[in-house]
Amino acid sequence: MSTTYDFAPLAAAIEGQVDEHPDAEALVVPHTSDDVARTIAFAQRRALRVATEAAAREMLAGTILVSTERLRRVTVDVEARRVLIGAGDTWEEVTAALRPAGLGVRRFGSAASTVTAIEVVTGDARVRRADERVDPELFWAVRNGGSGFGIVTAFELEAFPLEALDATSVAWHPRFDATSAALFRSVKQSVDPTNLIVSSNWLG
């Protein structure tokens, strides 16, 4: 039996299995951060654990999995050059929302350094917004990749004028690695390195 709860609201009792993770108690698909908080509170009352589906491990007995795929809410603040991105939003949706304002975000490389705030539901079932001034310890812990602090439901990122974002793709071949390296050095010197996005491929 497979049990999936598309939050409306969470059932009074959770029993069953998830096809992809047969040891899990259930899969919950929340639509808002408050749904996530209610899921965590529900699990606490029944001595169950909560984990995101993306972070699922083999030992899932007694665990409710949370899918963040429907936590979507791209919000652009043009003047502040900030964009709020739900945990379930795709880069295509983010790009489409920013393009009319002539803005973009870094997707690779130093993208983590452009995170200005994080919305996370912690183990006490509280929805918290953390940044450098409000709850900075939580902010830095989560932004630097720390796990176990809660379920991240949204990110706020710094946005940049599109003309300030540079990208390059470097293809490496074993016979021409010296030439490729020289080309890459030339490219790096011609753009702002803080905005450089690099994609490299090995052709050997």
PDB file of C-alpha atoms in Angstrom, residues 40-182:
ATOM      1  CA  ILE A  40       6.697  18.162  11.925  1.00  0.00           C
ATOM      2  CA  ALA A  41       4.342  18.786  14.856  1.00  0.00           C
ATOM      3  CA  PHE A  42       2.268  15.772  13.802  1.00  0.00           C
ATOM      4  CA  ALA A  43       5.388  13.587  13.669  1.00  0.00           C
ATOM      5  CA  GLN A  44       6.551  14.750  17.085  1.00  0.00           C
ATOM      6  CA  ARG A  45       3.263  13.772  18.691  1.00  0.00           C
ATOM      7  CA  ARG A  46       3.711  10.260  17.339  1.00  0.00           C
ATOM      8  CA  ALA A  47       7.466   9.938  17.917  1.00  0.00           C
ATOM      9  CA  LEU A  48       8.192   9.828  14.180  1.00  0.00           C
ATOM     10  CA  ARG A  49      11.092  11.389  12.335  1.00  0.00           C
ATOM     11  CA  VAL A  50      10.785  13.794   9.378  1.00  0.00           C
ATOM     12  CA  ALA A  51      13.128  14.011   6.396  1.00  0.00           C
ATOM     13  CA  THR A  52      12.944  15.522   2.943  1.00  0.00           C
ATOM     14  CA  GLU A  53      12.520  13.086   0.092  1.00  0.00           C
ATOM     15  CA  ALA A  54      15.704  14.412  -1.505  1.00  0.00           C
ATOM     16  CA  ALA A  55      17.703  13.563   1.622  1.00  0.00           C
ATOM     17  CA  ALA A  56      16.152  10.118   2.093  1.00  0.00           C
ATOM     18  CA  ARG A  57      18.428   7.407   3.421  1.00  0.00           C
ATOM     19  CA  GLU A  58      18.095   3.645   3.518  1.00  0.00           C
ATOM     20  CA  MET A  59      16.949   3.493   7.147  1.00  0.00           C
ATOM     21  CA  LEU A  60      13.537   5.128   6.910  1.00  0.00           C
ATOM     22  CA  ALA A  61      11.462   3.111   9.372  1.00  0.00           C
ATOM     23  CA  GLY A  62       9.487   5.540  11.512  1.00  0.00           C
ATOM     24  CA  THR A  63      10.122   8.406   9.101  1.00  0.00           C
ATOM     25  CA  ILE A  64       7.688  10.695   7.292  1.00  0.00           C
ATOM     26  CA  LEU A  65       9.146  11.920   4.010  1.00  0.00           C
ATOM     27  CA  VAL A  66       8.416  15.473   2.872  1.00  0.00           C
ATOM     28  CA  SER A  67       8.457  16.399  -0.806  1.00  0.00           C
ATOM     29  CA  THR A  68       9.208  20.094  -1.427  1.00  0.00           C
ATOM     30  CA  GLU A  69       8.136  20.010  -5.085  1.00  0.00           C
ATOM     31  CA  ARG A  70       5.025  22.168  -4.523  1.00  0.00           C
ATOM     32  CA  LEU A  71       6.693  24.808  -2.350  1.00  0.00           C
ATOM     33  CA  ARG A  72       6.711  27.341  -5.170  1.00  0.00           C
ATOM     34  CA  ARG A  73       6.543  31.114  -4.871  1.00  0.00           C
ATOM     35  CA  VAL A  74       9.000  33.177  -6.888  1.00  0.00           C
ATOM     36  CA  THR A  75       8.812  36.779  -5.660  1.00  0.00           C
ATOM     37  CA  VAL A  76      11.016  39.500  -7.159  1.00  0.00           C
ATOM     38  CA  ASP A  77      11.977  42.733  -5.392  1.00  0.00           C
ATOM     39  CA  VAL A  78      13.373  44.762  -8.279  1.00  0.00           C
ATOM     40  CA  GLU A  79      14.548  47.750  -6.230  1.00  0.00           C
ATOM     41  CA  ALA A  80      16.367  45.636  -3.649  1.00  0.00           C
ATOM     42  CA  ARG A  81      17.578  43.212  -6.334  1.00  0.00           C
ATOM     43  CA  ARG A  82      16.373  40.240  -4.337  1.00  0.00           C
ATOM     44  CA  VAL A  83      14.374  37.191  -5.364  1.00  0.00           C
ATOM     45  CA  LEU A  84      12.595  34.790  -3.021  1.00  0.00           C
ATOM     46  CA  ILE A  85      12.588  31.243  -4.350  1.00  0.00           C
ATOM     47  CA  GLY A  86      10.501  28.398  -2.976  1.00  0.00           C
ATOM     48  CA  ALA A  87      12.257  25.075  -2.422  1.00  0.00           C
ATOM     49  CA  GLY A  88      10.220  23.554  -5.246  1.00  0.00           C
ATOM     50  CA  ASP A  89      10.764  26.266  -7.842  1.00  0.00           C
ATOM     51  CA  THR A  90      12.749  25.447 -10.976  1.00  0.00           C
ATOM     52  CA  TRP A  91      15.475  27.632 -12.438  1.00  0.00           C
ATOM     53  CA  GLU A  92      13.325  28.099 -15.526  1.00  0.00           C
ATOM     54  CA  GLU A  93      10.586  29.649 -13.359  1.00  0.00           C
ATOM     55  CA  VAL A  94      13.101  31.864 -11.583  1.00  0.00           C
ATOM     56  CA  THR A  95      14.665  33.009 -14.838  1.00  0.00           C
ATOM     57  CA  ALA A  96      11.258  33.771 -16.359  1.00  0.00           C
ATOM     58  CA  ALA A  97      10.308  35.904 -13.353  1.00  0.00           C
ATOM     59  CA  LEU A  98      13.579  37.858 -13.352  1.00  0.00           C
ATOM     60  CA  ARG A  99      14.002  38.415 -17.079  1.00  0.00           C
ATOM     61  CA  PRO A 100      11.404  41.232 -17.450  1.00  0.00           C
ATOM     62  CA  ALA A 101      13.356  43.232 -14.858  1.00  0.00           C
ATOM     63  CA  GLY A 102      16.661  42.588 -16.636  1.00  0.00           C
ATOM     64  CA  LEU A 103      17.934  40.552 -13.703  1.00  0.00           C
ATOM     65  CA  GLY A 104      19.438  37.108 -13.209  1.00  0.00           C
ATOM     66  CA  VAL A 105      20.984  34.950 -10.523  1.00  0.00           C
ATOM     67  CA  ARG A 106      24.069  32.815 -10.331  1.00  0.00           C
ATOM     68  CA  ARG A 107      23.193  29.163 -10.648  1.00  0.00           C
ATOM     69  CA  PHE A 108      26.639  27.619 -10.289  1.00  0.00           C
ATOM     70  CA  GLY A 109      30.019  28.323  -8.750  1.00  0.00           C
ATOM     71  CA  SER A 110      29.598  31.025  -6.107  1.00  0.00           C
ATOM     72  CA  ALA A 111      25.798  30.869  -6.098  1.00  0.00           C
ATOM     73  CA  ALA A 112      25.739  30.011  -2.382  1.00  0.00           C
ATOM     74  CA  SER A 113      27.489  33.286  -1.593  1.00  0.00           C
ATOM     75  CA  THR A 114      24.514  35.205  -3.026  1.00  0.00           C
ATOM     76  CA  VAL A 115      21.996  33.713  -0.579  1.00  0.00           C
ATOM     77  CA  THR A 116      20.835  36.592   1.617  1.00  0.00           C
ATOM     78  CA  ALA A 117      18.164  34.846   3.715  1.00  0.00           C
ATOM     79  CA  ILE A 118      16.730  31.405   4.323  1.00  0.00           C
ATOM     80  CA  GLU A 119      13.290  30.280   5.427  1.00  0.00           C
ATOM     81  CA  VAL A 120      13.515  27.040   7.379  1.00  0.00           C
ATOM     82  CA  VAL A 121      11.111  25.007   9.499  1.00  0.00           C
ATOM     83  CA  THR A 122      13.069  23.822  12.512  1.00  0.00           C
ATOM     84  CA  GLY A 123      12.582  20.761  14.679  1.00  0.00           C
ATOM     85  CA  ASP A 124      10.317  22.648  17.062  1.00  0.00           C
ATOM     86  CA  ALA A 125       7.811  23.087  14.197  1.00  0.00           C
ATOM     87  CA  ARG A 126       8.523  26.820  13.866  1.00  0.00           C
ATOM     88  CA  VAL A 127       8.809  28.659  10.554  1.00  0.00           C
ATOM     89  CA  ARG A 128      11.904  30.840  10.889  1.00  0.00           C
ATOM     90  CA  ARG A 129      13.515  33.388   8.594  1.00  0.00           C
ATOM     91  CA  ALA A 130      17.255  33.662   9.127  1.00  0.00           C
ATOM     92  CA  ASP A 131      19.733  36.122   7.663  1.00  0.00           C
ATOM     93  CA  GLU A 132      22.968  37.831   8.708  1.00  0.00           C
ATOM     94  CA  ARG A 133      21.181  39.930  11.357  1.00  0.00           C
ATOM     95  CA  VAL A 134      18.246  37.756  12.402  1.00  0.00           C
ATOM     96  CA  ASP A 135      19.240  34.314  13.687  1.00  0.00           C
ATOM     97  CA  PRO A 136      22.684  34.538  12.047  1.00  0.00           C
ATOM     98  CA  GLU A 137      23.984  31.261  13.498  1.00  0.00           C
ATOM     99  CA  LEU A 138      21.148  29.330  11.879  1.00  0.00           C
ATOM    100  CA  PHE A 139      21.633  31.271   8.646  1.00  0.00           C
ATOM    101  CA  TRP A 140      25.319  30.487   8.316  1.00  0.00           C
ATOM    102  CA  ALA A 141      24.869  26.876   9.393  1.00  0.00           C
ATOM    103  CA  VAL A 142      22.202  26.183   6.773  1.00  0.00           C
ATOM    104  CA  ARG A 143      23.762  28.313   4.029  1.00  0.00           C
ATOM    105  CA  ASN A 144      27.066  26.501   4.374  1.00  0.00           C
ATOM    106  CA  GLY A 145      25.368  23.180   3.739  1.00  0.00           C
ATOM    107  CA  GLY A 146      24.651  22.056   7.273  1.00  0.00           C
ATOM    108  CA  SER A 147      22.028  19.360   7.640  1.00  0.00           C
ATOM    109  CA  GLY A 148      19.849  18.467  10.575  1.00  0.00           C
ATOM    110  CA  PHE A 149      18.758  22.042  11.300  1.00  0.00           C
ATOM    111  CA  GLY A 150      15.328  21.743   9.710  1.00  0.00           C
ATOM    112  CA  ILE A 151      13.578  21.717   6.352  1.00  0.00           C
ATOM    113  CA  VAL A 152      14.426  24.667   4.101  1.00  0.00           C
ATOM    114  CA  THR A 153      11.278  25.928   2.394  1.00  0.00           C
ATOM    115  CA  ALA A 154      12.618  29.051   0.627  1.00  0.00           C
ATOM    116  CA  PHE A 155      15.772  30.989  -0.237  1.00  0.00           C
ATOM    117  CA  GLU A 156      16.285  34.681  -0.827  1.00  0.00           C
ATOM    118  CA  LEU A 157      19.011  35.368  -3.384  1.00  0.00           C
ATOM    119  CA  GLU A 158      20.797  38.470  -4.572  1.00  0.00           C
ATOM    120  CA  ALA A 159      19.933  39.251  -8.195  1.00  0.00           C
ATOM    121  CA  PHE A 160      22.238  40.924 -10.711  1.00  0.00           C
ATOM    122  CA  PRO A 161      21.771  42.867 -13.938  1.00  0.00           C
ATOM    123  CA  LEU A 162      21.963  40.359 -16.770  1.00  0.00           C
ATOM    124  CA  GLU A 163      24.868  42.186 -18.378  1.00  0.00           C
ATOM    125  CA  ALA A 164      26.905  41.640 -15.193  1.00  0.00           C
ATOM    126  CA  LEU A 165      26.678  37.844 -15.425  1.00  0.00           C
ATOM    127  CA  ASP A 166      29.253  36.115 -17.582  1.00  0.00           C
ATOM    128  CA  ALA A 167      29.393  32.478 -18.598  1.00  0.00           C
ATOM    129  CA  THR A 168      31.866  30.278 -20.407  1.00  0.00           C
ATOM    130  CA  SER A 169      32.183  26.640 -21.339  1.00  0.00           C
ATOM    131  CA  VAL A 170      35.606  24.986 -21.529  1.00  0.00           C
ATOM    132  CA  ALA A 171      36.098  21.656 -23.335  1.00  0.00           C
ATOM    133  CA  TRP A 172      39.258  19.761 -22.410  1.00  0.00           C
ATOM    134  CA  HIS A 173      41.041  17.250 -24.671  1.00  0.00           C
ATOM    135  CA  PRO A 174      44.155  15.290 -23.592  1.00  0.00           C
ATOM    136  CA  ARG A 175      46.071  16.391 -26.720  1.00  0.00           C
ATOM    137  CA  PHE A 176      45.286  20.080 -26.259  1.00  0.00           C
ATOM    138  CA  ASP A 177      45.154  20.553 -22.497  1.00  0.00           C
ATOM    139  CA  ALA A 178      47.888  23.238 -22.511  1.00  0.00           C
ATOM    140  CA  THR A 179      46.069  25.213 -25.204  1.00  0.00           C
ATOM    141  CA  SER A 180      42.760  24.896 -23.380  1.00  0.00           C
ATOM    142  CA  ALA A 181      44.340  26.062 -20.148  1.00  0.00           C
ATOM    143  CA  ALA A 182      45.800  29.116 -21.880  1.00  0.00           C
TER     144      ALA A 182
END
